[in-house]
Amino acid sequence: MSPTRQSSPARPAAARTVSGPARRTRTPAVDPACAEAADLARTAAEETAHPSPVGEHLGMHAEGDRVVTHYFAALDPAYTGWRWAVTVTRAARAKIVTVSECVLLPGDDALLAPQWVPWLDRLRPGDLGPGDLLPTTPDDVRLAPGYAQIDDAAEREVQWELGLGRVRVLSREGRDEAAARWYDGVAGPRAPIAASAPAQCSTCGFYVALAGGLRQVFGVCANEYAPDDGRVVSADHGCGAHSEAVNLPAASEHNPPVIDELGYDVVPSAGEEAEPLDDEALGHS
């Protein structure tokens, strides 16, 4: 009598699921009927690409069960490196193959447009000129309410003694000469960019006032997109990068209406009848 084989206890279903191998995705097989429908796919590509011709057949790819995509070269000079992708399919147990879609797709060597970047991210320091307006969003992280920026550092700055640790400091005469030079220069109120500014620097959140006697007239611009970033500007200076210019420009701007001044109509006054005018009266010889 042969010994009886003892079966090992079965594992719970949950344990078999956890310890079992990962499920693999099945690669769809190429449907023979769809694979042979290259002529049908070419006809669809030629109808879509008309009047541009369609190039050679570049291959096919199985997208799923009974779904195959045929690729053809695009010969349009404007789409170098692109290819026509025509997807054909058939229903289950059906023999007729139909076209599902026909699109133009870029290849590996296709010429593509650069990735679109919002205009706020395309701006660079120095791009702002006279008459330009650079709005700031309400949630700009570089700005904060004025009452939230009061701290002990401001009080310690008032108690700091000017000239501490330096042999000589700027005299009153030197300060006045510098103030006159700055005020009459490109950072003053008479600069071309300040004439078209929406508001003055004194009301801008990026305006950092200087210390001492110059504080009443001058400050430093702290907006990296402004042309005066890191430079001394007068309080009544200005540019289009003002912190309160929060109105975004319209998506599209319409040109002003064009008035036709080449032709006119002769309208009689009240109580008068219109009389025919000859060409000489109308100014024609």
Coordinates of C-alpha atoms in Angstrom, one line a residue:
M1 CA 0.0 0.0 0.0
S2 CA 1.5 3.3 -1.0
P3 CA 1.8 6.0 1.5
T4 CA -0.9 8.6 1.5
R5 CA 0.2 12.1 0.5
Q6 CA -0.9 14.8 2.9
S7 CA -2.0 18.0 1.2
S8 CA -0.8 21.3 2.6
P9 CA -3.4 23.6 4.0
A10 CA -4.7 26.1 1.4
R11 CA -3.7 29.7 1.9
P12 CA -6.4 32.3 2.3
A13 CA -7.4 34.1 -0.9
A14 CA -6.1 37.4 0.4
A15 CA -2.7 35.9 1.0
R16 CA -2.6 34.5 -2.5
T17 CA -3.5 37.9 -4.0
V18 CA -0.8 39.8 -2.1
S19 CA 2.1 37.3 -2.6
G20 CA 1.2 36.4 -6.2
P21 CA 3.0 38.0 -9.2
A22 CA 1.9 41.3 -10.6
R23 CA -0.7 41.2 -13.3
R24 CA 0.8 41.9 -16.7
T25 CA -1.0 43.9 -19.4
R26 CA -1.7 41.8 -22.5
T27 CA -0.3 43.1 -25.7
P28 CA -3.1 43.3 -28.3
A29 CA -2.6 41.1 -31.3
V30 CA -2.7 42.6 -34.8
D31 CA -6.0 41.9 -36.4
P32 CA -5.4 40.4 -39.9
A33 CA -8.4 42.2 -41.5
C34 CA -7.4 45.6 -40.1
A35 CA -3.8 45.0 -41.1
E36 CA -4.7 44.3 -44.7
A37 CA -6.8 47.6 -44.9
A38 CA -3.7 49.7 -45.7
D39 CA -5.4 50.8 -49.0
L40 CA -8.5 51.9 -47.1
A41 CA -6.3 53.9 -44.7
R42 CA -4.4 55.5 -47.5
T43 CA -7.6 56.6 -49.2
A44 CA -8.8 58.3 -46.0
A45 CA -5.4 60.0 -45.6
E46 CA -5.4 61.3 -49.2
E47 CA -8.9 62.7 -48.8
T48 CA -7.9 64.5 -45.6
A49 CA -4.6 65.8 -46.9
H50 CA -5.9 67.0 -50.3
P51 CA -4.5 68.7 -52.2
S52 CA -1.2 67.7 -50.6
P53 CA 0.0 64.2 -51.5
V54 CA 0.5 61.3 -49.1
G55 CA 3.8 59.5 -48.9
E56 CA 4.8 55.9 -48.4
H57 CA 3.4 53.5 -45.8
L58 CA 5.5 53.7 -42.6
G59 CA 4.1 50.8 -40.7
M60 CA 1.2 50.0 -38.4
H61 CA 0.5 49.5 -34.7
A62 CA -2.2 47.5 -32.9
E63 CA -4.1 49.8 -30.6
G64 CA -6.4 47.1 -29.2
D65 CA -8.5 44.2 -30.3
R66 CA -9.5 44.7 -33.9
V67 CA -8.1 48.2 -33.9
V68 CA -5.0 49.0 -36.0
T69 CA -3.3 52.4 -36.8
H70 CA -1.6 52.8 -40.2
Y71 CA 1.1 55.5 -40.6
F72 CA 1.9 57.3 -43.8
A73 CA 4.5 60.0 -44.5
A74 CA 3.3 63.6 -44.9
L75 CA 4.8 65.2 -48.0
D76 CA 3.5 68.7 -47.2
P77 CA 6.6 71.0 -47.0
A78 CA 5.0 72.8 -44.0
Y79 CA 4.9 69.5 -42.0
T80 CA 8.4 68.1 -42.4
G81 CA 8.8 65.0 -40.2
W82 CA 5.1 64.6 -39.6
R83 CA 3.0 61.5 -40.5
W84 CA -0.6 60.7 -41.1
A85 CA -2.1 58.3 -38.6
V86 CA -5.2 56.5 -39.8
T87 CA -7.0 54.2 -37.3
V88 CA -9.1 51.4 -38.7
T89 CA -11.3 49.0 -36.9
R90 CA -14.0 46.4 -37.3
A91 CA -16.8 45.1 -35.0
A92 CA -16.7 41.6 -33.5
R93 CA -17.5 38.8 -35.9
A94 CA -17.7 41.4 -38.7
K95 CA -15.7 41.3 -41.9
I96 CA -16.1 45.0 -43.0
V97 CA -13.3 47.3 -41.8
T98 CA -14.1 51.0 -41.3
V99 CA -12.0 54.1 -40.7
S100 CA -12.2 55.4 -37.1
E101 CA -10.1 58.5 -37.3
C102 CA -7.4 60.2 -39.4
V103 CA -5.0 62.7 -37.8
L104 CA -1.6 64.3 -38.5
L105 CA 0.9 63.5 -35.8
P106 CA 4.5 64.6 -35.3
G107 CA 7.3 62.2 -35.8
D108 CA 10.7 62.0 -34.0
D109 CA 12.3 64.5 -36.3
A110 CA 9.2 66.8 -36.7
L111 CA 9.5 70.5 -36.5
L112 CA 7.4 71.6 -33.5
A113 CA 6.5 75.0 -32.2
P114 CA 8.1 75.9 -28.9
Q115 CA 6.2 75.3 -25.7
W116 CA 3.8 78.1 -24.9
V117 CA 4.8 80.2 -21.9
P118 CA 2.4 82.7 -20.3
W119 CA 3.4 86.3 -21.0
L120 CA 3.9 87.0 -17.3
D121 CA 6.5 84.3 -17.2
R122 CA 8.2 85.6 -20.4
L123 CA 8.9 89.0 -19.0
R124 CA 12.5 89.8 -18.1
P125 CA 14.1 92.7 -16.3
G126 CA 14.5 95.6 -18.7
D127 CA 11.5 94.7 -21.0
L128 CA 9.4 97.5 -19.6
G129 CA 9.6 100.8 -21.5
P130 CA 7.8 104.1 -21.6
G131 CA 4.0 103.6 -21.8
D132 CA 4.1 99.9 -20.9
L133 CA 1.9 98.7 -18.1
L134 CA 2.9 95.7 -16.0
P135 CA 0.0 94.6 -13.8
T136 CA 0.5 92.7 -10.6
T137 CA -1.8 89.9 -9.4
P138 CA -3.6 90.4 -6.1
D139 CA -1.8 87.4 -4.6
D140 CA 1.7 88.5 -5.6
V141 CA 4.0 87.0 -2.9
R142 CA 6.4 90.0 -3.2
L143 CA 3.8 92.3 -1.7
A144 CA 2.2 92.4 1.7
P145 CA -0.1 94.8 3.5
G146 CA 1.7 97.7 5.0
Y147 CA 0.5 97.0 8.6
A148 CA 2.0 93.5 8.5
Q149 CA 5.6 94.7 7.9
I150 CA 6.1 96.7 11.2
D151 CA 8.6 95.0 13.5
D152 CA 11.3 95.9 16.0
A153 CA 13.9 96.3 13.3
A154 CA 12.4 99.6 12.2
E155 CA 12.7 100.9 15.7
R156 CA 16.3 99.8 16.0
E157 CA 17.1 101.5 12.7
V158 CA 15.9 104.9 14.1
Q159 CA 18.3 104.5 17.1
W160 CA 21.3 103.6 14.9
E161 CA 23.9 106.4 14.8
L162 CA 24.9 107.6 11.3
G163 CA 28.7 107.3 10.7
L164 CA 29.3 104.7 13.4
G165 CA 32.6 102.9 12.5
R166 CA 33.4 105.2 9.5
V167 CA 35.9 108.0 9.4
R168 CA 33.9 110.3 7.3
V169 CA 30.2 110.4 6.2
L170 CA 28.3 112.4 3.5
S171 CA 28.1 116.1 4.3
R172 CA 24.9 118.2 3.9
E173 CA 26.4 119.8 0.8
G174 CA 27.2 116.4 -0.7
R175 CA 23.8 115.1 0.1
D176 CA 22.1 118.1 -1.5
E177 CA 24.2 117.8 -4.7
A178 CA 23.3 114.1 -5.0
A179 CA 19.6 114.8 -4.4
A180 CA 19.6 117.4 -7.1
R181 CA 21.4 115.1 -9.5
W182 CA 19.1 112.2 -8.9
Y183 CA 16.0 114.3 -9.1
D184 CA 16.9 115.9 -12.4
G185 CA 18.1 112.6 -13.9
V186 CA 16.4 109.6 -15.4
A187 CA 15.0 108.6 -12.0
G188 CA 13.2 111.8 -11.4
P189 CA 9.6 112.9 -12.2
R190 CA 10.5 114.4 -15.6
A191 CA 11.8 111.1 -17.1
P192 CA 9.8 109.9 -20.2
I193 CA 8.8 106.7 -18.5
A194 CA 7.4 108.6 -15.5
A195 CA 5.2 110.8 -17.7
S196 CA 3.2 107.8 -18.8
A197 CA 3.2 105.9 -15.5
P198 CA -0.2 105.1 -13.9
A199 CA 0.9 106.3 -10.5
Q200 CA 4.0 107.6 -8.5
C201 CA 6.6 105.5 -6.8
S202 CA 5.5 106.8 -3.4
T203 CA 2.4 104.7 -3.6
C204 CA 4.0 101.6 -5.0
G205 CA 4.6 98.5 -2.8
F206 CA 8.0 98.0 -4.3
Y207 CA 9.2 101.4 -3.2
V208 CA 11.7 101.2 -0.3
A209 CA 12.3 104.6 1.2
L210 CA 15.9 105.7 2.1
A211 CA 17.0 106.6 5.6
G212 CA 17.8 110.0 7.0
G213 CA 17.0 113.3 5.3
L214 CA 16.8 111.6 1.8
R215 CA 13.9 109.5 3.0
Q216 CA 11.4 112.3 2.3
V217 CA 12.2 112.5 -1.4
F218 CA 14.0 109.3 -2.5
G219 CA 13.8 105.5 -2.3
V220 CA 15.0 102.4 -4.0
C221 CA 13.0 100.3 -6.5
A222 CA 12.7 96.6 -5.5
N223 CA 10.7 95.3 -8.5
E224 CA 12.9 93.1 -10.7
Y225 CA 10.8 93.7 -13.8
A226 CA 11.0 97.5 -13.5
P227 CA 13.7 99.3 -15.5
D228 CA 14.9 101.0 -12.2
D229 CA 15.3 97.9 -10.2
G230 CA 17.9 98.4 -7.5
R231 CA 18.3 102.1 -8.3
V232 CA 17.4 105.2 -6.5
V233 CA 14.2 106.9 -7.7
S234 CA 12.3 109.9 -6.5
A235 CA 9.0 109.6 -4.7
D236 CA 7.2 111.2 -7.6
H237 CA 8.9 109.0 -10.2
G238 CA 6.9 106.2 -11.8
C239 CA 6.8 103.4 -14.3
G240 CA 4.3 100.8 -15.7
A241 CA 5.4 98.2 -13.1
H242 CA 3.5 99.9 -10.3
S243 CA 2.3 97.4 -7.6
E244 CA -1.3 98.6 -7.8
A245 CA -1.6 98.2 -11.6
V246 CA -3.7 95.0 -11.0
N247 CA -6.0 95.3 -14.1
L248 CA -4.9 92.7 -16.6
P249 CA -5.0 93.8 -20.2
A250 CA -7.8 92.5 -22.4
A251 CA -7.3 89.3 -24.3
S252 CA -7.8 91.2 -27.6
E253 CA -7.8 94.8 -28.5
H254 CA -9.9 96.3 -31.3
N255 CA -8.6 99.0 -33.6
P256 CA -10.5 102.3 -33.7
P257 CA -13.2 102.6 -36.3
V258 CA -12.2 103.7 -39.7
I259 CA -14.1 106.7 -41.1
D260 CA -14.8 106.7 -44.8
E261 CA -13.9 110.2 -46.1
L262 CA -13.7 109.3 -49.8
G263 CA -17.4 109.5 -50.5
Y264 CA -20.3 111.8 -49.3
D265 CA -24.0 112.4 -49.8
V266 CA -25.6 115.8 -50.5
V267 CA -28.5 116.3 -48.1
P268 CA -30.9 119.2 -48.7
S269 CA -31.7 121.5 -45.9
A270 CA -35.2 121.9 -44.4
G271 CA -37.7 123.4 -46.8
E272 CA -35.4 123.0 -49.9
E273 CA -35.7 120.5 -52.6
A274 CA -32.6 118.6 -53.7
E275 CA -31.3 119.9 -57.0
P276 CA -29.1 117.7 -59.2
L277 CA -25.5 118.9 -59.2
D278 CA -23.2 118.5 -62.1
D279 CA -19.7 117.2 -61.9
E280 CA -18.1 120.6 -61.9
A281 CA -20.2 121.6 -58.8
L282 CA -19.0 118.5 -57.0
G283 CA -15.4 119.4 -57.7
H284 CA -14.9 117.1 -60.7
S285 CA -13.5 118.5 -63.9

